[in-house]
Coordinates of N, CA, C and O in Angstrom, one line a residue:
X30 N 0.8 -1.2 0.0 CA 0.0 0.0 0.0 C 0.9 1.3 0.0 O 0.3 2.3 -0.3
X31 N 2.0 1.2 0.3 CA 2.6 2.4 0.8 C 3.3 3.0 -0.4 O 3.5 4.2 -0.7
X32 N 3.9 1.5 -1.3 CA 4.3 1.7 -2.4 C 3.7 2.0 -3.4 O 4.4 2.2 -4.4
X33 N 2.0 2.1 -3.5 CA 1.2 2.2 -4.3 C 0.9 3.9 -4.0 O 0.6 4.6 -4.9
X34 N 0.9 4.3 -2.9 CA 0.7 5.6 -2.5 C 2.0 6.7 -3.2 O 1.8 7.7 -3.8
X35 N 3.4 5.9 -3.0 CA 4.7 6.6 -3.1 C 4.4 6.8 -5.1 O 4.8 7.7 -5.8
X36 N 4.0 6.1 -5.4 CA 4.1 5.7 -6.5 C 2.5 6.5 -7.1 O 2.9 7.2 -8.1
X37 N 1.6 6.6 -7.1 CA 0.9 7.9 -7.1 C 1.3 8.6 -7.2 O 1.4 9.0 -8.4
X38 N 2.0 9.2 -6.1 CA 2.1 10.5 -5.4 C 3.2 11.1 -7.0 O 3.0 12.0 -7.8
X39 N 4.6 10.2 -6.8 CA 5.4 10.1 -8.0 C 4.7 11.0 -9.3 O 5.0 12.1 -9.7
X40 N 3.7 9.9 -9.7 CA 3.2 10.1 -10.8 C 2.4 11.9 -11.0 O 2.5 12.9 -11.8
X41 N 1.7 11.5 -10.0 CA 0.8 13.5 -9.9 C 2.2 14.3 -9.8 O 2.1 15.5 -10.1
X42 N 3.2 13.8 -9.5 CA 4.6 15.7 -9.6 C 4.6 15.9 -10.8 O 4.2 16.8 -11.4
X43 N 5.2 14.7 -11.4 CA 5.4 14.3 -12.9 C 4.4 14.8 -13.7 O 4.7 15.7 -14.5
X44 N 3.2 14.5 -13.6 CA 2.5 15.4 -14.6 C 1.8 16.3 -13.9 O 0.7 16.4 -14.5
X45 N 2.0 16.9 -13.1 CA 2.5 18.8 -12.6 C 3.2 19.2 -13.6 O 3.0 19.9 -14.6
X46 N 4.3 18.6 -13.3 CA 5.4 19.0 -13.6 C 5.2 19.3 -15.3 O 5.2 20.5 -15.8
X47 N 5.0 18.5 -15.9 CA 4.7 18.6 -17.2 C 3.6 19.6 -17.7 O 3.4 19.3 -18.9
X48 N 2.8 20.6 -17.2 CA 1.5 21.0 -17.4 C 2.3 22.5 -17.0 O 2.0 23.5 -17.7
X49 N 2.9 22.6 -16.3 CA 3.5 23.9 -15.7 C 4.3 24.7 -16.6 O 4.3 24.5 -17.9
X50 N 4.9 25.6 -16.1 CA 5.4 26.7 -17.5 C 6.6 26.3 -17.6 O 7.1 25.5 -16.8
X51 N 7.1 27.0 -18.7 CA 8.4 26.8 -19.3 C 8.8 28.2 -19.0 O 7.8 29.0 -19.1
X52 N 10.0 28.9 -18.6 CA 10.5 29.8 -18.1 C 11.6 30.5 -18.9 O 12.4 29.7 -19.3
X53 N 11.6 31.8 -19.2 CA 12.8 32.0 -19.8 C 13.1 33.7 -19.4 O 12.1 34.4 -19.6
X54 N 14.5 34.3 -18.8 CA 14.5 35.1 -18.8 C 15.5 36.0 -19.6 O 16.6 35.5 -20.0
X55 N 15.2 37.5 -19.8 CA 15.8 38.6 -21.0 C 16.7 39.2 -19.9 O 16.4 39.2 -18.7
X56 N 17.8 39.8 -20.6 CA 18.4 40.6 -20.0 C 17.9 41.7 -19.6 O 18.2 42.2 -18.6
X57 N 16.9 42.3 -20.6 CA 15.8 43.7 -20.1 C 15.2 43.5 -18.8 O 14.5 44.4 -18.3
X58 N 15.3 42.3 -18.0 CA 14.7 42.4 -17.0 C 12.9 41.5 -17.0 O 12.1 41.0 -16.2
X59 N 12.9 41.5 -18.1 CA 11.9 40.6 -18.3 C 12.0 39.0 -18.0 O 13.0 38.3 -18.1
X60 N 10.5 38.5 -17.6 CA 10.9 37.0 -17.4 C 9.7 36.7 -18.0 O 8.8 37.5 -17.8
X61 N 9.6 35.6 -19.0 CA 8.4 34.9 -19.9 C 7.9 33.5 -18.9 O 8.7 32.7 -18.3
X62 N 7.1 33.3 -18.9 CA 6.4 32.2 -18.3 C 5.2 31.4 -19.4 O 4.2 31.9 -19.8
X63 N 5.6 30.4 -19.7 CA 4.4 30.0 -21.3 C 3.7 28.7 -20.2 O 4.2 28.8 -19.1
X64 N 2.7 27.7 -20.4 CA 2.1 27.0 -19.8 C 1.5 26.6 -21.1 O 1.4 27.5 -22.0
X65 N 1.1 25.1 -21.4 CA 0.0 24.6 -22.2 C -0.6 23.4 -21.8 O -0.1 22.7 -21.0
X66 N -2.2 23.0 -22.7 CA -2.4 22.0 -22.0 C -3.7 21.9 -23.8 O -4.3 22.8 -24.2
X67 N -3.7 20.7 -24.1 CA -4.4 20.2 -25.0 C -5.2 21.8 -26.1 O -4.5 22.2 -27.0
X68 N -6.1 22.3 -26.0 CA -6.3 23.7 -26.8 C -5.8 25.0 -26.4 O -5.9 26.0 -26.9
X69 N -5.2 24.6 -25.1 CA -5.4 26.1 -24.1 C -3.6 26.6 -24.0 O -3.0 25.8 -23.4
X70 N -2.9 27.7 -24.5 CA -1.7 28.0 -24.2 C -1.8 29.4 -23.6 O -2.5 30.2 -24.1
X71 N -1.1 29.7 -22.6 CA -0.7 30.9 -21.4 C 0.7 31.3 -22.3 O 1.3 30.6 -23.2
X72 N 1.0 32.5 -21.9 CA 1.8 33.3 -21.8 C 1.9 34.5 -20.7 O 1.3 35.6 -20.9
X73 N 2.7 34.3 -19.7 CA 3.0 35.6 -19.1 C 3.8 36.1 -18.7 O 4.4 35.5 -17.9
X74 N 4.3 37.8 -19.0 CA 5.4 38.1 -19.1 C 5.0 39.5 -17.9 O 4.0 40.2 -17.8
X75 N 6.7 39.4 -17.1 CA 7.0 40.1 -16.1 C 7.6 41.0 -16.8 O 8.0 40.8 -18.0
X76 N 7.9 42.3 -15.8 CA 9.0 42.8 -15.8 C 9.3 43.8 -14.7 O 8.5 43.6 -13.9
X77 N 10.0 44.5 -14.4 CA 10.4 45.1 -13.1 C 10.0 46.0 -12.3 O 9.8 47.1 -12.9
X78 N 9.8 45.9 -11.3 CA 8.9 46.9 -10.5 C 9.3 48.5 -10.9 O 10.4 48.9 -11.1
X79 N 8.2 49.1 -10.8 CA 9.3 50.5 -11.4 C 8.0 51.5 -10.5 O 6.8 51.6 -10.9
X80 N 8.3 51.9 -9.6 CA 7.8 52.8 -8.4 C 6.7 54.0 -8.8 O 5.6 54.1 -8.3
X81 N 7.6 55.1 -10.1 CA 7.2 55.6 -10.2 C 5.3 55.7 -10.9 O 4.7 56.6 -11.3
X82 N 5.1 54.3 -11.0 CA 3.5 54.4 -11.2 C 3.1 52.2 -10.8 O 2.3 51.3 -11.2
X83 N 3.8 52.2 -10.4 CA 3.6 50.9 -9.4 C 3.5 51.0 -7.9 O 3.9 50.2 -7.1
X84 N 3.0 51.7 -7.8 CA 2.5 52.0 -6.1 C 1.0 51.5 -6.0 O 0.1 51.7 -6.8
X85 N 1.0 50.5 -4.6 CA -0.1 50.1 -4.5 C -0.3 48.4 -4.1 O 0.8 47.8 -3.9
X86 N -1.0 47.9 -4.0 CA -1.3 46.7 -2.9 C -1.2 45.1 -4.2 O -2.0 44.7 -5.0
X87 N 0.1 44.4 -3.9 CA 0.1 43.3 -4.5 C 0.2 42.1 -4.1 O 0.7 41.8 -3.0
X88 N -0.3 41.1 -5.0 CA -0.4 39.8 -4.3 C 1.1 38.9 -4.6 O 1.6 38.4 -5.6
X89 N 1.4 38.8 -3.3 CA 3.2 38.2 -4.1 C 4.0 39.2 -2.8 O 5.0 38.6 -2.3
X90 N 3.6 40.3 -2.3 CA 4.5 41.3 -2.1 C 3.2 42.0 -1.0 O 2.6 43.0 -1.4
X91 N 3.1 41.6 -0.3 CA 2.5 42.5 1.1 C 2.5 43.3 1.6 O 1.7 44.2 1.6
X92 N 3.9 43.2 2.2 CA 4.5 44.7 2.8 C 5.8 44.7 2.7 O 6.5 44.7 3.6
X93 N 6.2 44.7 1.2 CA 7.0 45.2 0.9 C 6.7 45.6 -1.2 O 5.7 45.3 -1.9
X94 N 8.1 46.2 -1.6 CA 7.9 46.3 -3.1 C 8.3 44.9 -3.7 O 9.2 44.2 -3.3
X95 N 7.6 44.5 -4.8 CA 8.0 43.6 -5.5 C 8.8 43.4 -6.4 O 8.9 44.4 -7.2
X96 N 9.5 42.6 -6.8 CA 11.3 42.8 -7.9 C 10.3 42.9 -9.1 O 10.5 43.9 -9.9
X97 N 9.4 42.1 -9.4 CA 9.3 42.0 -10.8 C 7.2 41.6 -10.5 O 6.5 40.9 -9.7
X98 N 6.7 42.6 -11.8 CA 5.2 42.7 -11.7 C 4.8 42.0 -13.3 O 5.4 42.1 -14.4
X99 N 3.5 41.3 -13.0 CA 2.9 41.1 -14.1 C 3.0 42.4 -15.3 O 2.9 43.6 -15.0
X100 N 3.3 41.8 -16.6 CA 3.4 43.1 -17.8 C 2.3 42.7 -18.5 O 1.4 43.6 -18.6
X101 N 2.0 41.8 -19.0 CA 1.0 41.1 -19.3 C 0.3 39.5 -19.9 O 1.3 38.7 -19.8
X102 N -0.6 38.9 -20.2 CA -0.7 37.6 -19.8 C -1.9 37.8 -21.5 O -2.5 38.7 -22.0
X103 N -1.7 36.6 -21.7 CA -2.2 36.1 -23.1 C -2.6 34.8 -23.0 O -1.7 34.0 -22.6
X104 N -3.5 34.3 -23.3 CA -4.6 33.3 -23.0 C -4.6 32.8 -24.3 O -4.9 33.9 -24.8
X105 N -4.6 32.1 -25.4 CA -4.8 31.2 -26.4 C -6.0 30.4 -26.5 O -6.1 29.8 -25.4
X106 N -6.9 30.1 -27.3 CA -7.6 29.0 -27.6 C -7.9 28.3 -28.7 O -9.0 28.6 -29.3
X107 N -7.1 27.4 -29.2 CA -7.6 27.0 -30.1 C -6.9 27.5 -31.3 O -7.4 27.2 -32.4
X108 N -5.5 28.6 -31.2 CA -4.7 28.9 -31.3 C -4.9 30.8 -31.4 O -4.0 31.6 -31.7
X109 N -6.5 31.1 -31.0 CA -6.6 32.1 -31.4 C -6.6 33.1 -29.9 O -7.3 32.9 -28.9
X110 N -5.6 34.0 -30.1 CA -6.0 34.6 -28.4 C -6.9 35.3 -28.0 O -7.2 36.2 -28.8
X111 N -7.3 35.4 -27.0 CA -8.1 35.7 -26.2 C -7.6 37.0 -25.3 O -6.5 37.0 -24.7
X112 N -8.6 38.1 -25.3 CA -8.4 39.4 -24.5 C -8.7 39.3 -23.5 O -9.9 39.2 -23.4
X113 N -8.2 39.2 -22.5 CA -9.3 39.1 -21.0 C -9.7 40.6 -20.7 O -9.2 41.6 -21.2
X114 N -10.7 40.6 -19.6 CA -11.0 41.8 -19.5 C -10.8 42.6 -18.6 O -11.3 42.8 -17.5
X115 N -9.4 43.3 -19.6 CA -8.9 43.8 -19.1 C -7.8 43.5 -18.0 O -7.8 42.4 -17.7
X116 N -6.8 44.3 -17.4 CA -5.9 44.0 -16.8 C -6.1 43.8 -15.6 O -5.5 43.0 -14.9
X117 N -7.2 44.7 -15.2 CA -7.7 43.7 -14.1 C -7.7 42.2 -13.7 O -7.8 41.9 -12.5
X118 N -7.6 41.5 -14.7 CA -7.7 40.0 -14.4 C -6.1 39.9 -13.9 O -6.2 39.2 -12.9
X119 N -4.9 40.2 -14.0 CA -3.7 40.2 -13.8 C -3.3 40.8 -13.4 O -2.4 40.2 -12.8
X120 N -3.3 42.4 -13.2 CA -2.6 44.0 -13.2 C -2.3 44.2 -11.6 O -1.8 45.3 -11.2
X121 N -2.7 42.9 -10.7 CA -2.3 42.6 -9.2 C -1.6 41.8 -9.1 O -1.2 42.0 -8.0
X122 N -0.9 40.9 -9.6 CA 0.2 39.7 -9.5 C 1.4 39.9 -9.6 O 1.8 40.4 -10.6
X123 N 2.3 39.5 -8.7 CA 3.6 40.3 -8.5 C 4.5 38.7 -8.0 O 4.0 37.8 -7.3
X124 N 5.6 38.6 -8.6 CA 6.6 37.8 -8.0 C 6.3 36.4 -8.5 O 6.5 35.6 -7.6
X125 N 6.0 36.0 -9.6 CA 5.3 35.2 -10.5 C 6.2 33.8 -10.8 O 7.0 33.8 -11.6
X126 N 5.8 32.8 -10.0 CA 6.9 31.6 -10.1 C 6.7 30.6 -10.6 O 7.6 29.7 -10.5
X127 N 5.3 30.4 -11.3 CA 5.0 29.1 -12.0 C 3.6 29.3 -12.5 O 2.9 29.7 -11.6
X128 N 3.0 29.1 -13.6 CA 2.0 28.7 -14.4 C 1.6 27.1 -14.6 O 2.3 26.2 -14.3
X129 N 0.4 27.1 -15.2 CA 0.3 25.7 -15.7 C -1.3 25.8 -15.6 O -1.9 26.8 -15.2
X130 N -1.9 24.7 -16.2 CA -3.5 24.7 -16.6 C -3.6 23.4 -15.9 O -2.7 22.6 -15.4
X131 N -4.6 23.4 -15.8 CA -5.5 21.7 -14.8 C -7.0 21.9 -15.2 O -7.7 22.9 -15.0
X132 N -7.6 20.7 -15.9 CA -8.6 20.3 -16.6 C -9.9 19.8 -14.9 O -9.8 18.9 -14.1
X133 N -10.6 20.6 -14.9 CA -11.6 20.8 -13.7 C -12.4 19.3 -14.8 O -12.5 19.1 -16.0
X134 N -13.1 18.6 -13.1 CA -14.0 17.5 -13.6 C -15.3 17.9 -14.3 O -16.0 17.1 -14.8
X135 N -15.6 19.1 -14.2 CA -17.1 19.6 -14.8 C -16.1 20.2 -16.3 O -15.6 21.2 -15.8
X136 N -15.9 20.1 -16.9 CA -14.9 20.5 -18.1 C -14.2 21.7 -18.5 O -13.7 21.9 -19.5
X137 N -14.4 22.5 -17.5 CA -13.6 23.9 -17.8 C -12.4 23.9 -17.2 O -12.1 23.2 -16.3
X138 N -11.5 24.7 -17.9 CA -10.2 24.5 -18.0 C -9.4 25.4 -16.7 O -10.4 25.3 -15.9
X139 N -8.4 26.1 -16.0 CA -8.1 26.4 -15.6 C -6.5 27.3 -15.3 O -5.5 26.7 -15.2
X140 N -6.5 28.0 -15.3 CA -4.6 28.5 -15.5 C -5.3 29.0 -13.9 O -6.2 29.5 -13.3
X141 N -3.7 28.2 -13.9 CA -3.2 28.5 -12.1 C -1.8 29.1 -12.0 O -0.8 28.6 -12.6
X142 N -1.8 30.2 -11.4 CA -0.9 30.8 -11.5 C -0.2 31.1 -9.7 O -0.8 31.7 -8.7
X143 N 0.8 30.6 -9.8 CA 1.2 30.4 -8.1 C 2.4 31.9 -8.3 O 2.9 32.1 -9.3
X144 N 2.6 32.5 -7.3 CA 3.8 33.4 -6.9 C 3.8 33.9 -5.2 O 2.9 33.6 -4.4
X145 N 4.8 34.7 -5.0 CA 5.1 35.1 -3.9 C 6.0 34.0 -3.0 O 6.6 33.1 -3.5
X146 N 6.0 34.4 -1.7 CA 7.4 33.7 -1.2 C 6.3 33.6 0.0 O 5.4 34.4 0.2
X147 N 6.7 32.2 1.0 CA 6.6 31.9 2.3 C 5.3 32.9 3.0 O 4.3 32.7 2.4
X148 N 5.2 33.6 3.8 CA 3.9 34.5 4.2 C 3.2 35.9 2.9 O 2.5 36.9 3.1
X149 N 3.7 35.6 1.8 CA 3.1 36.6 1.1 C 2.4 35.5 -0.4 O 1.8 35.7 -1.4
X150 N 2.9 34.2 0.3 CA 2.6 33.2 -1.3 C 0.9 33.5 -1.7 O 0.1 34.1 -1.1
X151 N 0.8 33.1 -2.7 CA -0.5 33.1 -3.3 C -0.8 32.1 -4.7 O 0.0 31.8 -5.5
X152 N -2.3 31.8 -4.7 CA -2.3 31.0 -6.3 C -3.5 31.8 -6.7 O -4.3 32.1 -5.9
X153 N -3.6 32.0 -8.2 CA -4.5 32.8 -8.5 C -5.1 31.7 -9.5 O -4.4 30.8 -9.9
X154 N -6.7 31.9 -10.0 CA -7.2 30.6 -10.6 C -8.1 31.4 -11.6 O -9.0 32.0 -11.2
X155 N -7.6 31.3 -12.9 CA -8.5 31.7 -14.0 C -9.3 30.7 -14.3 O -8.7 29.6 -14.3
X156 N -10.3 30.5 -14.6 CA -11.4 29.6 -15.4 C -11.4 29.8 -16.2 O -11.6 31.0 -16.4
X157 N -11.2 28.9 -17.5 CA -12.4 29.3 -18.9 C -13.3 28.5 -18.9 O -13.4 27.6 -18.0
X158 N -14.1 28.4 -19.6 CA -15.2 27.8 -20.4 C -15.6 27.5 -21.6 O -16.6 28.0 -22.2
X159 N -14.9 26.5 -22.2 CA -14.1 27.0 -24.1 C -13.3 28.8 -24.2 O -12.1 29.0 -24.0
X160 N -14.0 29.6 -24.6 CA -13.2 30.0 -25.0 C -13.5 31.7 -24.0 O -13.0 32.6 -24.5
X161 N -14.0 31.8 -23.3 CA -14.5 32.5 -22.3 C -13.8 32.2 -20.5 O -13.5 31.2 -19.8
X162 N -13.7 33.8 -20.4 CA -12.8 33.6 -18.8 C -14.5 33.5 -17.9 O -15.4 34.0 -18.5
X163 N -14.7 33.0 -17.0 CA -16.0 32.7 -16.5 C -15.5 33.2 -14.7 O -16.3 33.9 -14.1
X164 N -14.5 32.9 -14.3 CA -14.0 33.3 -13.0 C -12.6 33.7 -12.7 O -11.7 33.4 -13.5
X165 N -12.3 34.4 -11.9 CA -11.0 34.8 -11.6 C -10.9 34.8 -10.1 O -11.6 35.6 -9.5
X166 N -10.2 33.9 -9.3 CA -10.3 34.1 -8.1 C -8.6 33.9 -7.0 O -7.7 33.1 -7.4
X167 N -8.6 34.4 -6.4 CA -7.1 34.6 -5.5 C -7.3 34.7 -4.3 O -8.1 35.5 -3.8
X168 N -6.2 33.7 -3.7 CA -6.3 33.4 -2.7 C -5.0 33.2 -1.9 O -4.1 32.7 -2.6
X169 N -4.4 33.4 -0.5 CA -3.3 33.2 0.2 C -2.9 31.8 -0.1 O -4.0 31.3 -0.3
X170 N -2.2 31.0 -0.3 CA -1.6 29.7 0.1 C -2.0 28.9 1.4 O -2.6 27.9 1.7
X171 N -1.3 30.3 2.1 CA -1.5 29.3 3.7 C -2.6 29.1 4.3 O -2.9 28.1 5.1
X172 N -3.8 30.4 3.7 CA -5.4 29.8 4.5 C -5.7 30.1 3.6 O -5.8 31.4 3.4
X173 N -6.1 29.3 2.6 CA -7.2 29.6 1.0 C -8.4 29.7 1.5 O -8.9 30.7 1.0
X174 N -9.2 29.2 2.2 CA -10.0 29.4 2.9 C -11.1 31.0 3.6 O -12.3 31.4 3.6
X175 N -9.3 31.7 4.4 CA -9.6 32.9 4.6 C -9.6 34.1 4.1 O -10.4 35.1 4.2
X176 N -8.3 34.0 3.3 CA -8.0 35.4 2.9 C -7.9 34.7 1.0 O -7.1 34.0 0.6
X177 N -9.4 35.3 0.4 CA -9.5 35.5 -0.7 C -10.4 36.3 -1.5 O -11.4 36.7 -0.9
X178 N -10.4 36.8 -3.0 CA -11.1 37.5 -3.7 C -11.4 36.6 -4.8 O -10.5 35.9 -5.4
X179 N -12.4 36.6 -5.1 CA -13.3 35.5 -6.2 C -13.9 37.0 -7.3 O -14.2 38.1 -6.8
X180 N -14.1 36.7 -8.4 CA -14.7 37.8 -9.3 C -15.3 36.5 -10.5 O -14.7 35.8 -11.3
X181 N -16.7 36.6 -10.3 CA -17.3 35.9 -11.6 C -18.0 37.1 -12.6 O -18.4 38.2 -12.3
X182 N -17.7 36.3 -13.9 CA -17.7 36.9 -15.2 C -18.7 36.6 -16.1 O -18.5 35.7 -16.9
X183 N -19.6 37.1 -16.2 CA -21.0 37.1 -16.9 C -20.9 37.6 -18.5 O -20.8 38.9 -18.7
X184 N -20.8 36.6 -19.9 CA -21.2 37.1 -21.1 C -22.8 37.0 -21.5 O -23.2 35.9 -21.8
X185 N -23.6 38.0 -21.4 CA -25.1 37.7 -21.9 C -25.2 38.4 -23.3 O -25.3 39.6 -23.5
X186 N -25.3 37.5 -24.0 CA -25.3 37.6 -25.7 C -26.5 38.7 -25.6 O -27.5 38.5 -24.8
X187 N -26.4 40.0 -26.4 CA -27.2 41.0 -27.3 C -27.5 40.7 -28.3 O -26.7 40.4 -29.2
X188 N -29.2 40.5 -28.5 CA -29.9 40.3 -29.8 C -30.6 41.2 -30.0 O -31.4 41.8 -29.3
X189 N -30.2 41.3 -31.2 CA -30.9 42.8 -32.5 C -32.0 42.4 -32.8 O -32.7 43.1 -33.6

């Protein structure tokens, strides 16, 4: 049993591991983070905190400044990308250390986006819905439970 557990357990890092982003950083200070998973490809790209109009409350970075802030994040479907709305869905994420998507049992897709360090960590959870963001929600690491912000996303088709 124990070996059937270790051996599980094994298998779920492994394909974490594989679903998570691929990382690459620029001398400009930029860091790329890409993630894919069957139709769904992420992109998101940091770059450095810069004071003079980065003031203000981030997740990653509590009480203190963060090295490096979301610049922006690109959502793919199907190869074609997707706008989210607005930077709002991102324009709070700070210290950005891994991506990756995870397929929810009711069939909507997910980008999970983990950052921050030890008492400031956090994972943020986009939903789609094919090709639609449906939820955005963030939360602490250490008490997901307590300290979080959920934002659901309403498209209701206009007919002429």
């Amino acid at each position: 049993a124990v070996r059937t557990l270790l051996l599980v357990g094994c298998l779920f890092v492994v394909a974490i591991g594989l679903l998570m982003a691929h990382s690459q950083q620029s001398s400009s200070g930029t860091k790329t983070l890409r993630a894919k998973l069957s139709d769904y490809e992420a992109t998101l790209i940091m770059r450095r905190y810069n004071p003079a109009y980065d003031q203000g409350f981030w997740w990653g970075a509590e009480y203190s400044k963060p090295n490096r802030v979301v610049q922006s994040l690109e959502v793919r479907y199907k190869g074609k990308p997707y706008f989210p709305r607005g930077r709002g869905v991102y324009a709070d994420l700070a210290e950005v250390n891994r991506i990756g998507f995870q397929r929810r049992k009711d069939g909507k897709v997910r980008l999970v986006i983990e950052g921050g360090d030890a008492g400031a960590s956090y994972r943020a959870y986009l939903t789609f819905k094919g090709d639609e963001l449906v939820q955005r929600r963030v939360e602490h690491s250490g008490f997901p439970q307590n300290f979080y912000e959920e934002t659901r996303y309403v498209n209701i088709p206009v007919k002429d």
